[in-house]
GROMACS .gro file of C-alpha atoms in nm:
model
  360
    1MET     CA    1  -1.470  -9.574  -2.792
    2SER     CA    2  -1.457  -9.391  -2.496
    3SER     CA    3  -1.627  -9.246  -2.156
    4SER     CA    4  -1.742  -8.957  -2.354
    5GLY     CA    5  -1.986  -9.128  -2.559
    6ASP     CA    6  -1.820  -9.367  -2.811
    7ILE     CA    7  -1.926  -9.727  -2.916
    8SER     CA    8  -1.897  -9.958  -2.638
    9LEU     CA    9  -1.612 -10.250  -2.690
   10THR     CA   10  -1.874 -10.481  -2.670
   11ILE     CA   11  -2.145 -10.345  -2.854
   12ARG     CA   12  -1.916 -10.258  -3.165
   13SER     CA   13  -1.858 -10.589  -3.194
   14GLU     CA   14  -2.189 -10.726  -3.281
   15LEU     CA   15  -2.179 -10.436  -3.605
   16PHE     CA   16  -1.911 -10.666  -3.767
   17HIS     CA   17  -2.081 -10.977  -3.957
   18SER     CA   18  -2.284 -11.218  -4.224
   19ARG     CA   19  -2.623 -11.319  -4.341
   20ALA     CA   20  -2.759 -11.450  -4.668
   21SER     CA   21  -3.095 -11.321  -4.663
   22ARG     CA   22  -3.354 -11.223  -4.965
   23LEU     CA   23  -3.269 -10.889  -5.068
   24ASP     CA   24  -3.574 -10.694  -5.204
   25SER     CA   25  -3.458 -10.567  -5.583
   26PRO     CA   26  -3.676 -10.231  -5.624
   27THR     CA   27  -3.390  -9.946  -5.588
   28ARG     CA   28  -3.666  -9.634  -5.514
   29LEU     CA   29  -3.836  -9.665  -5.151
   30SER     CA   30  -4.095  -9.471  -4.923
   31THR     CA   31  -3.877  -9.332  -4.661
   32THR     CA   32  -4.080  -9.111  -4.386
   33ARG     CA   33  -3.904  -8.762  -4.303
   34SER     CA   34  -3.914  -8.604  -4.019
   35ARG     CA   35  -3.962  -8.195  -4.037
   36CYS     CA   36  -3.609  -8.080  -4.000
   37ASP     CA   37  -3.502  -7.665  -4.007
   38ILE     CA   38  -3.176  -7.566  -4.096
   39SER     CA   39  -3.106  -7.226  -4.048
   40ARG     CA   40  -2.860  -7.181  -4.333
   41ARG     CA   41  -2.683  -6.849  -4.188
   42GLY     CA   42  -2.504  -7.133  -4.008
   43PHE     CA   43  -2.366  -7.247  -4.342
   44ALA     CA   44  -2.252  -6.900  -4.406
   45MET     CA   45  -2.091  -6.817  -4.128
   46LYS     CA   46  -1.829  -7.042  -3.985
   47GLY     CA   47  -1.893  -7.196  -3.686
   48ILE     CA   48  -2.277  -7.118  -3.620
   49VAL     CA   49  -2.466  -7.407  -3.492
   50ALA     CA   50  -2.759  -7.501  -3.749
   51SER     CA   51  -2.994  -7.724  -3.539
   52GLY     CA   52  -3.208  -8.007  -3.675
   53VAL     CA   53  -3.581  -7.952  -3.517
   54SER     CA   54  -3.790  -8.232  -3.553
   55SER     CA   55  -4.166  -8.292  -3.463
   56MET     CA   56  -4.288  -8.641  -3.412
   57GLY     CA   57  -4.643  -8.560  -3.464
   58SER     CA   58  -4.811  -8.696  -3.730
   59SER     CA   59  -4.884  -8.397  -3.851
   60ALA     CA   60  -4.538  -8.334  -3.934
   61LEU     CA   61  -4.472  -8.616  -4.124
   62ALA     CA   62  -4.406  -8.595  -4.480
   63THR     CA   63  -4.332  -8.869  -4.754
   64GLU     CA   64  -4.051  -8.895  -4.996
   65ARG     CA   65  -3.945  -9.077  -5.263
   66VAL     CA   66  -3.546  -9.149  -5.204
   67GLU     CA   67  -3.314  -9.346  -5.445
   68ARG     CA   68  -3.185  -9.582  -5.341
   69LEU     CA   69  -2.794  -9.783  -5.482
   70PRO     CA   70  -2.907 -10.101  -5.633
   71PHE     CA   71  -2.732 -10.379  -5.406
   72LYS     CA   72  -2.495 -10.599  -5.621
   73PRO     CA   73  -2.358 -10.929  -5.404
   74GLU     CA   74  -2.005 -10.879  -5.641
   75GLY     CA   75  -1.933 -10.557  -5.537
   76TYR     CA   76  -1.903 -10.257  -5.797
   77ASN     CA   77  -1.559 -10.102  -5.855
   78TYR     CA   78  -1.258 -10.292  -5.710
   79TRP     CA   79  -0.849 -10.110  -5.670
   80SER     CA   80  -0.533 -10.266  -5.551
   81TRP     CA   81  -0.384 -10.169  -5.262
   82ARG     CA   82  -0.033 -10.261  -5.120
   83GLY     CA   83  -0.153 -10.620  -5.262
   84HIS     CA   84  -0.513 -10.581  -5.118
   85LYS     CA   85  -0.829 -10.557  -5.306
   86ILE     CA   86  -1.054 -10.273  -5.207
   87HIS     CA   87  -1.415 -10.214  -5.312
   88TYR     CA   88  -1.568  -9.859  -5.386
   89VAL     CA   89  -1.838  -9.741  -5.574
   90VAL     CA   90  -1.777  -9.399  -5.773
   91GLU     CA   91  -2.079  -9.213  -5.951
   92GLY     CA   92  -2.132  -8.890  -6.041
   93GLU     CA   93  -1.937  -8.590  -6.169
   94GLY     CA   94  -1.879  -8.263  -6.024
   95LEU     CA   95  -1.647  -8.216  -5.696
   96PRO     CA   96  -1.565  -8.500  -5.522
   97ILE     CA   97  -1.714  -8.680  -5.234
   98VAL     CA   98  -1.518  -8.933  -5.014
   99LEU     CA   99  -1.799  -9.161  -4.801
  100ILE     CA  100  -1.614  -9.348  -4.528
  101HIS     CA  101  -1.851  -9.604  -4.336
  102GLY     CA  102  -1.839  -9.709  -3.953
  103PHE     CA  103  -1.705 -10.032  -3.772
  104GLY     CA  104  -1.890 -10.302  -3.949
  105ALA     CA  105  -1.997 -10.137  -4.232
  106SER     CA  106  -1.942 -10.112  -4.608
  107ALA     CA  107  -2.040  -9.868  -4.911
  108PHE     CA  108  -2.391  -9.996  -4.924
  109HIS     CA  109  -2.417  -9.783  -4.627
  110TRP     CA  110  -2.447  -9.496  -4.748
  111ARG     CA  111  -2.766  -9.643  -5.012
  112TYR     CA  112  -2.996  -9.342  -4.993
  113ASN     CA  113  -2.678  -9.080  -5.043
  114ILE     CA  114  -2.493  -9.153  -5.355
  115PRO     CA  115  -2.788  -9.147  -5.611
  116GLU     CA  116  -2.854  -8.808  -5.476
  117LEU     CA  117  -2.557  -8.662  -5.363
  118ALA     CA  118  -2.410  -8.808  -5.744
  119LYS     CA  119  -2.614  -8.562  -5.914
  120MET     CA  120  -2.453  -8.276  -5.801
  121HIS     CA  121  -2.079  -8.444  -5.757
  122LYS     CA  122  -1.864  -8.703  -5.793
  123VAL     CA  123  -1.902  -8.970  -5.544
  124TYR     CA  124  -1.692  -9.196  -5.401
  125ALA     CA  125  -1.796  -9.463  -5.118
  126ILE     CA  126  -1.481  -9.703  -5.039
  127ASP     CA  127  -1.478 -10.025  -4.806
  128LEU     CA  128  -1.194  -9.992  -4.597
  129LEU     CA  129  -0.942 -10.265  -4.521
  130GLY     CA  130  -1.116 -10.588  -4.337
  131PHE     CA  131  -1.531 -10.464  -4.417
  132GLY     CA  132  -1.716 -10.491  -4.690
  133TRP     CA  133  -1.585 -10.562  -4.976
  134SER     CA  134  -1.277 -10.555  -5.002
  135ASP     CA  135  -0.958 -10.805  -4.873
  136LYS     CA  136  -0.970 -10.909  -4.496
  137ALA     CA  137  -0.644 -10.888  -4.469
  138LEU     CA  138  -0.481 -11.046  -4.153
  139VAL     CA  139  -0.252 -10.727  -4.091
  140ASP     CA  140  -0.212 -10.607  -3.780
  141TYR     CA  141  -0.486 -10.337  -3.785
  142ASP     CA  142  -0.482  -9.946  -3.650
  143ALA     CA  143  -0.591  -9.604  -3.715
  144MET     CA  144  -0.288  -9.558  -3.965
  145VAL     CA  145  -0.342  -9.816  -4.187
  146TRP     CA  146  -0.678  -9.642  -4.307
  147ARG     CA  147  -0.554  -9.339  -4.292
  148ASP     CA  148  -0.300  -9.470  -4.540
  149GLN     CA  149  -0.509  -9.640  -4.746
  150ILE     CA  150  -0.758  -9.297  -4.802
  151VAL     CA  151  -0.483  -9.086  -4.873
  152ASP     CA  152  -0.349  -9.303  -5.109
  153PHE     CA  153  -0.661  -9.372  -5.230
  154MET     CA  154  -0.728  -9.008  -5.295
  155LYS     CA  155  -0.397  -8.954  -5.451
  156GLN     CA  156  -0.420  -9.261  -5.702
  157ILE     CA  157  -0.816  -9.293  -5.780
  158VAL     CA  158  -0.953  -8.950  -5.691
  159LYS     CA  159  -0.655  -8.720  -5.768
  160GLU     CA  160  -0.841  -8.393  -5.739
  161PRO     CA  161  -0.951  -8.163  -5.430
  162ALA     CA  162  -1.209  -8.342  -5.246
  163VAL     CA  163  -1.439  -8.372  -4.944
  164LEU     CA  164  -1.408  -8.614  -4.702
  165VAL     CA  165  -1.759  -8.783  -4.517
  166GLY     CA  166  -1.708  -9.036  -4.218
  167ASN     CA  167  -1.951  -9.211  -4.020
  168SER     CA  168  -1.806  -9.337  -3.664
  169LEU     CA  169  -1.516  -9.508  -3.704
  170GLY     CA  170  -1.509  -9.366  -4.085
  171GLY     CA  171  -1.532  -9.053  -3.870
  172PHE     CA  172  -1.211  -9.066  -3.732
  173THR     CA  173  -1.060  -9.211  -4.007
  174ALA     CA  174  -1.145  -8.908  -4.253
  175LEU     CA  175  -1.030  -8.687  -3.967
  176VAL     CA  176  -0.665  -8.794  -3.960
  177SER     CA  177  -0.693  -8.857  -4.401
  178ALA     CA  178  -0.757  -8.492  -4.364
  179VAL     CA  179  -0.464  -8.385  -4.144
  180GLY     CA  180  -0.212  -8.627  -4.346
  181LEU     CA  181  -0.354  -8.467  -4.710
  182PRO     CA  182  -0.402  -8.131  -4.613
  183GLU     CA  183  -0.323  -8.020  -5.025
  184GLN     CA  184  -0.583  -8.267  -5.175
  185VAL     CA  185  -0.865  -8.228  -4.861
  186VAL     CA  186  -1.085  -7.929  -4.889
  187GLY     CA  187  -1.368  -7.957  -4.606
  188LEU     CA  188  -1.459  -8.237  -4.398
  189VAL     CA  189  -1.757  -8.380  -4.247
  190LEU     CA  190  -1.803  -8.607  -3.934
  191LEU     CA  191  -2.123  -8.814  -3.859
  192ASN     CA  192  -2.117  -8.918  -3.497
  193SER     CA  193  -1.771  -8.956  -3.509
  194ALA     CA  194  -1.550  -9.231  -3.340
  195GLY     CA  195  -1.201  -9.108  -3.118
  196GLN     CA  196  -1.185  -8.952  -2.781
  197PHE     CA  197  -1.029  -8.649  -2.647
  198GLY     CA  198  -0.684  -8.770  -2.504
  199ASN     CA  199  -0.651  -8.798  -2.116
  200PRO     CA  200  -0.320  -8.578  -1.957
  201ASN     CA  201  -0.252  -8.844  -1.723
  202ALA     CA  202  -0.293  -9.156  -1.925
  203GLU     CA  203   0.094  -9.087  -1.980
  204ALA     CA  204   0.181  -9.053  -1.592
  205ASN     CA  205  -0.026  -9.372  -1.528
  206LYS     CA  206   0.156  -9.613  -1.724
  207THR     CA  207   0.369  -9.879  -1.595
  208GLU     CA  208   0.622 -10.059  -1.728
  209GLU     CA  209   0.557 -10.450  -1.796
  210SER     CA  210   0.663 -10.710  -1.572
  211VAL     CA  211   0.860 -11.031  -1.643
  212LEU     CA  212   0.549 -11.230  -1.482
  213GLN     CA  213   0.300 -10.968  -1.698
  214LYS     CA  214   0.500 -11.075  -2.049
  215TYR     CA  215   0.568 -11.424  -1.969
  216VAL     CA  216   0.243 -11.545  -1.765
  217SER     CA  217  -0.015 -11.336  -1.751
  218LYS     CA  218  -0.040 -11.222  -2.127
  219PRO     CA  219  -0.026 -11.519  -2.293
  220VAL     CA  220  -0.284 -11.674  -2.038
  221LYS     CA  221  -0.487 -11.339  -2.147
  222ASP     CA  222  -0.425 -11.392  -2.497
  223ILE     CA  223  -0.602 -11.730  -2.508
  224PHE     CA  224  -0.874 -11.628  -2.267
  225GLN     CA  225  -0.990 -11.324  -2.571
  226ARG     CA  226  -0.925 -11.561  -2.842
  227VAL     CA  227  -1.212 -11.829  -2.662
  228VAL     CA  228  -1.443 -11.492  -2.565
  229LEU     CA  229  -1.410 -11.310  -2.903
  230GLY     CA  230  -1.438 -11.653  -3.114
  231PHE     CA  231  -1.835 -11.666  -2.913
  232LEU     CA  232  -1.882 -11.305  -2.982
  233PHE     CA  233  -1.767 -11.307  -3.348
  234TRP     CA  234  -1.998 -11.642  -3.402
  235GLN     CA  235  -2.308 -11.472  -3.199
  236ALA     CA  236  -2.283 -11.114  -3.293
  237LYS     CA  237  -2.279 -11.231  -3.684
  238GLN     CA  238  -2.602 -11.360  -3.648
  239PRO     CA  239  -2.890 -11.192  -3.851
  240ALA     CA  240  -3.129 -11.161  -3.580
  241ARG     CA  241  -2.861 -11.049  -3.366
  242VAL     CA  242  -2.741 -10.771  -3.594
  243GLU     CA  243  -3.085 -10.619  -3.671
  244SER     CA  244  -3.151 -10.608  -3.302
  245VAL     CA  245  -2.838 -10.440  -3.266
  246LEU     CA  246  -2.916 -10.193  -3.554
  247LYS     CA  247  -3.240 -10.101  -3.440
  248SER     CA  248  -3.133 -10.003  -3.080
  249VAL     CA  249  -2.869  -9.686  -3.228
  250TYR     CA  250  -3.192  -9.613  -3.499
  251ILE     CA  251  -3.437  -9.392  -3.379
  252ASN     CA  252  -3.681  -9.462  -3.737
  253LYS     CA  253  -3.613  -9.808  -3.739
  254SER     CA  254  -3.789  -9.828  -4.080
  255ASN     CA  255  -3.477  -9.839  -4.256
  256VAL     CA  256  -3.343 -10.116  -4.035
  257ASP     CA  257  -3.389 -10.364  -4.333
  258ASP     CA  258  -3.279 -10.682  -4.514
  259TYR     CA  259  -3.064 -10.485  -4.796
  260LEU     CA  260  -2.888 -10.325  -4.474
  261VAL     CA  261  -2.820 -10.600  -4.279
  262GLU     CA  262  -2.734 -10.815  -4.551
  263SER     CA  263  -2.472 -10.523  -4.661
  264ILE     CA  264  -2.334 -10.661  -4.294
  265THR     CA  265  -2.364 -10.973  -4.224
  266ARG     CA  266  -2.247 -11.104  -4.561
  267PRO     CA  267  -1.897 -11.027  -4.569
  268THR     CA  268  -1.812 -11.272  -4.266
  269ALA     CA  269  -1.856 -11.549  -4.501
  270ASP     CA  270  -1.523 -11.465  -4.540
  271PRO     CA  271  -1.231 -11.730  -4.405
  272ASN     CA  272  -1.044 -11.469  -4.293
  273ALA     CA  273  -1.367 -11.254  -4.092
  274GLY     CA  274  -1.311 -11.421  -3.784
  275GLU     CA  275  -0.935 -11.342  -3.729
  276VAL     CA  276  -0.948 -11.017  -3.874
  277TYR     CA  277  -1.253 -10.913  -3.571
  278TYR     CA  278  -1.008 -11.091  -3.345
  279ARG     CA  279  -0.762 -10.832  -3.453
  280LEU     CA  280  -0.933 -10.537  -3.473
  281MET     CA  281  -1.128 -10.609  -3.109
  282THR     CA  282  -0.770 -10.656  -2.934
  283ARG     CA  283  -0.526 -10.498  -3.137
  284PHE     CA  284  -0.697 -10.196  -3.226
  285MET     CA  285  -1.026 -10.103  -3.025
  286LEU     CA  286  -0.805 -10.156  -2.702
  287ASN     CA  287  -0.505  -9.919  -2.827
  288GLN     CA  288  -0.762  -9.655  -2.940
  289SER     CA  289  -0.560  -9.381  -2.685
  290SER     CA  290  -0.258  -9.329  -2.939
  291TYR     CA  291  -0.459  -9.128  -3.146
  292THR     CA  292  -0.695  -8.868  -3.026
  293LEU     CA  293  -0.896  -8.610  -3.131
  294ASP     CA  294  -0.745  -8.287  -3.010
  295SER     CA  295  -0.430  -8.445  -3.149
  296ALA     CA  296  -0.575  -8.446  -3.475
  297LEU     CA  297  -0.750  -8.131  -3.464
  298SER     CA  298  -0.521  -7.929  -3.408
  299ASN     CA  299  -0.331  -8.022  -3.725
  300LEU     CA  300  -0.682  -7.979  -3.917
  301LYS     CA  301  -0.658  -7.702  -4.227
  302CYS     CA  302  -0.999  -7.742  -4.372
  303PRO     CA  303  -1.381  -7.643  -4.282
  304LEU     CA  304  -1.516  -7.914  -4.087
  305LEU     CA  305  -1.904  -7.980  -4.052
  306LEU     CA  306  -2.066  -8.175  -3.778
  307LEU     CA  307  -2.364  -8.328  -3.930
  308TRP     CA  308  -2.510  -8.553  -3.574
  309GLY     CA  309  -2.749  -8.771  -3.486
  310GLU     CA  310  -2.843  -8.615  -3.160
  311LEU     CA  311  -3.051  -8.894  -3.034
  312ASP     CA  312  -2.752  -9.144  -3.060
  313PRO     CA  313  -2.765  -9.347  -2.767
  314TRP     CA  314  -2.346  -9.431  -2.811
  315VAL     CA  315  -2.253  -9.047  -2.923
  316GLY     CA  316  -2.453  -8.794  -2.779
  317PRO     CA  317  -2.415  -8.427  -2.928
  318ALA     CA  318  -2.196  -8.341  -2.576
  319LYS     CA  319  -1.896  -8.454  -2.795
  320ALA     CA  320  -1.999  -8.234  -3.092
  321ASN     CA  321  -2.037  -7.938  -2.896
  322ARG     CA  322  -1.690  -8.017  -2.769
  323ILE     CA  323  -1.542  -8.064  -3.093
  324LYS     CA  324  -1.665  -7.717  -3.220
  325GLU     CA  325  -1.564  -7.577  -2.916
  326PHE     CA  326  -1.222  -7.708  -3.002
  327TYR     CA  327  -1.216  -7.651  -3.317
  328PRO     CA  328  -1.413  -7.307  -3.439
  329ASN     CA  329  -1.392  -7.342  -3.820
  330THR     CA  330  -1.670  -7.565  -3.763
  331THR     CA  331  -2.072  -7.560  -3.829
  332LEU     CA  332  -2.255  -7.808  -3.680
  333VAL     CA  333  -2.595  -7.951  -3.787
  334ASN     CA  334  -2.802  -8.153  -3.508
  335LEU     CA  335  -3.025  -8.401  -3.665
  336GLN     CA  336  -3.327  -8.552  -3.483
  337ALA     CA  337  -3.179  -8.918  -3.553
  338GLY     CA  338  -2.962  -9.174  -3.351
  339HIS     CA  339  -2.587  -9.307  -3.460
  340CYS     CA  340  -2.622  -9.330  -3.847
  341PRO     CA  341  -2.829  -9.000  -3.965
  342HIS     CA  342  -2.738  -9.075  -4.331
  343ASP     CA  343  -2.930  -9.381  -4.338
  344GLU     CA  344  -3.191  -9.271  -4.100
  345VAL     CA  345  -3.282  -8.941  -4.203
  346PRO     CA  346  -3.144  -8.952  -4.581
  347GLU     CA  347  -3.301  -8.653  -4.728
  348LEU     CA  348  -3.197  -8.433  -4.407
  349PHE     CA  349  -2.852  -8.573  -4.406
  350ASN     CA  350  -2.831  -8.482  -4.808
  351GLN     CA  351  -2.995  -8.108  -4.766
  352ALA     CA  352  -2.749  -8.043  -4.546
  353LEU     CA  353  -2.444  -8.157  -4.670
  354ILE     CA  354  -2.509  -8.000  -5.008
  355GLU     CA  355  -2.627  -7.649  -4.890
  356TRP     CA  356  -2.309  -7.713  -4.706
  357LEU     CA  357  -2.097  -7.759  -5.007
  358SER     CA  358  -2.205  -7.509  -5.212
  359SER     CA  359  -2.071  -7.259  -4.911
  360LEU     CA  360  -1.725  -7.361  -4.999
   0.00000   0.00000   0.00000
C-alpha cells in the first residue's frame, strides 16, 4: 500500500477474482515443513524477538499431515449485518480467535489453520464485506466499514473476549477493530499487515481543488479509470493470472492449488463484483493515507504478536521492525515465508500462534 513495502495498487488488483475449476475433495494434504526454531522466551518477555530460522536443504525438510478445512461452494454460516449477508466459519471451543483474511481472499484462506487452532480455541473466520462469500454490497468502501463490521461481529456473534488475527488488509482491519473495541479484544496478531505510517508533510502538500479539476479533469479521470479498471478486473480474475500472482508471493509454491485459486476466483461470478472492484480500487486503495499505522498503534491497548513472512516481496521485514519499535508491547516472530505465512507454512504459524496465546 505504500513505498515502505505494502502491496502495490496494480498487484493487489490481481488478487480479487473468479474461477470455476475442479477441487480435490480430501480434507488432508501433505505439505512440506521448513524447520523453524522459535525462541520460547520471546513469548514470555514482551518485546523480545523470536526469529524463525529455516534451512532449505533436503536434510532439513520434514513432511507432516495438515488437516484442511473442507471447501464448501455454498459456504458455512451467514450473519445479517446492516442488511448484508456476511459469511463466516466457526469451529472449536475455548478462548475465541477471529481470523480476518487479506485483499481478494476469504475465510477459506485459513484452511490449514482453522482445524488445528480449533483443537484448543473457538475459531471464527469471517469474510469482509465485498469479499469472499459475503455480499458484494455497493457501498463506499473504507477501512472504517470493515472496522465496524468486525466490531459488530464481536459484539453480536462472538460475545466474549477474543484475539483478532489478520493478514495483509485483514491485518489493518484487525488493528483498527482492536482499537475500536479495547474492552473485548485481549490480543492482536498481524501477518504482513497492510497500512502505512503517516507522512507529516502530507497535509502541507494538499492543495484546494480548482473549478477545472472538479468539473473537467475529475470526470474525465473517472471515465478513464472505469475503462482501465474494467479491463484489469477482467484480466485479474482469470485463473492463470491469479495462480501466477499467488506464486510470486508464495516462496513454497506447493500450496498454490485448485482449492486456493477457486476460493479467490469464485466470488467474482457475482454480478456486482466488477463494481465492487472499481470502488475498492478508486475509493479505498487511493485514499489510504487517511488511516495510518502510527495513529492506530498509538491507541492500541493489548499485546501484539507479529507473525511475519520475512521473504515477502510486497511487505518486507522492515515494516515489522518499525511496528515493534513504535509499539513496545510487541513480540515478533519471523517465518521463512512470503506474504501469506499462515497458508504457506501453516505448521509453523499454528505452533507460534498457539504458544503466544498460552502466554496471554
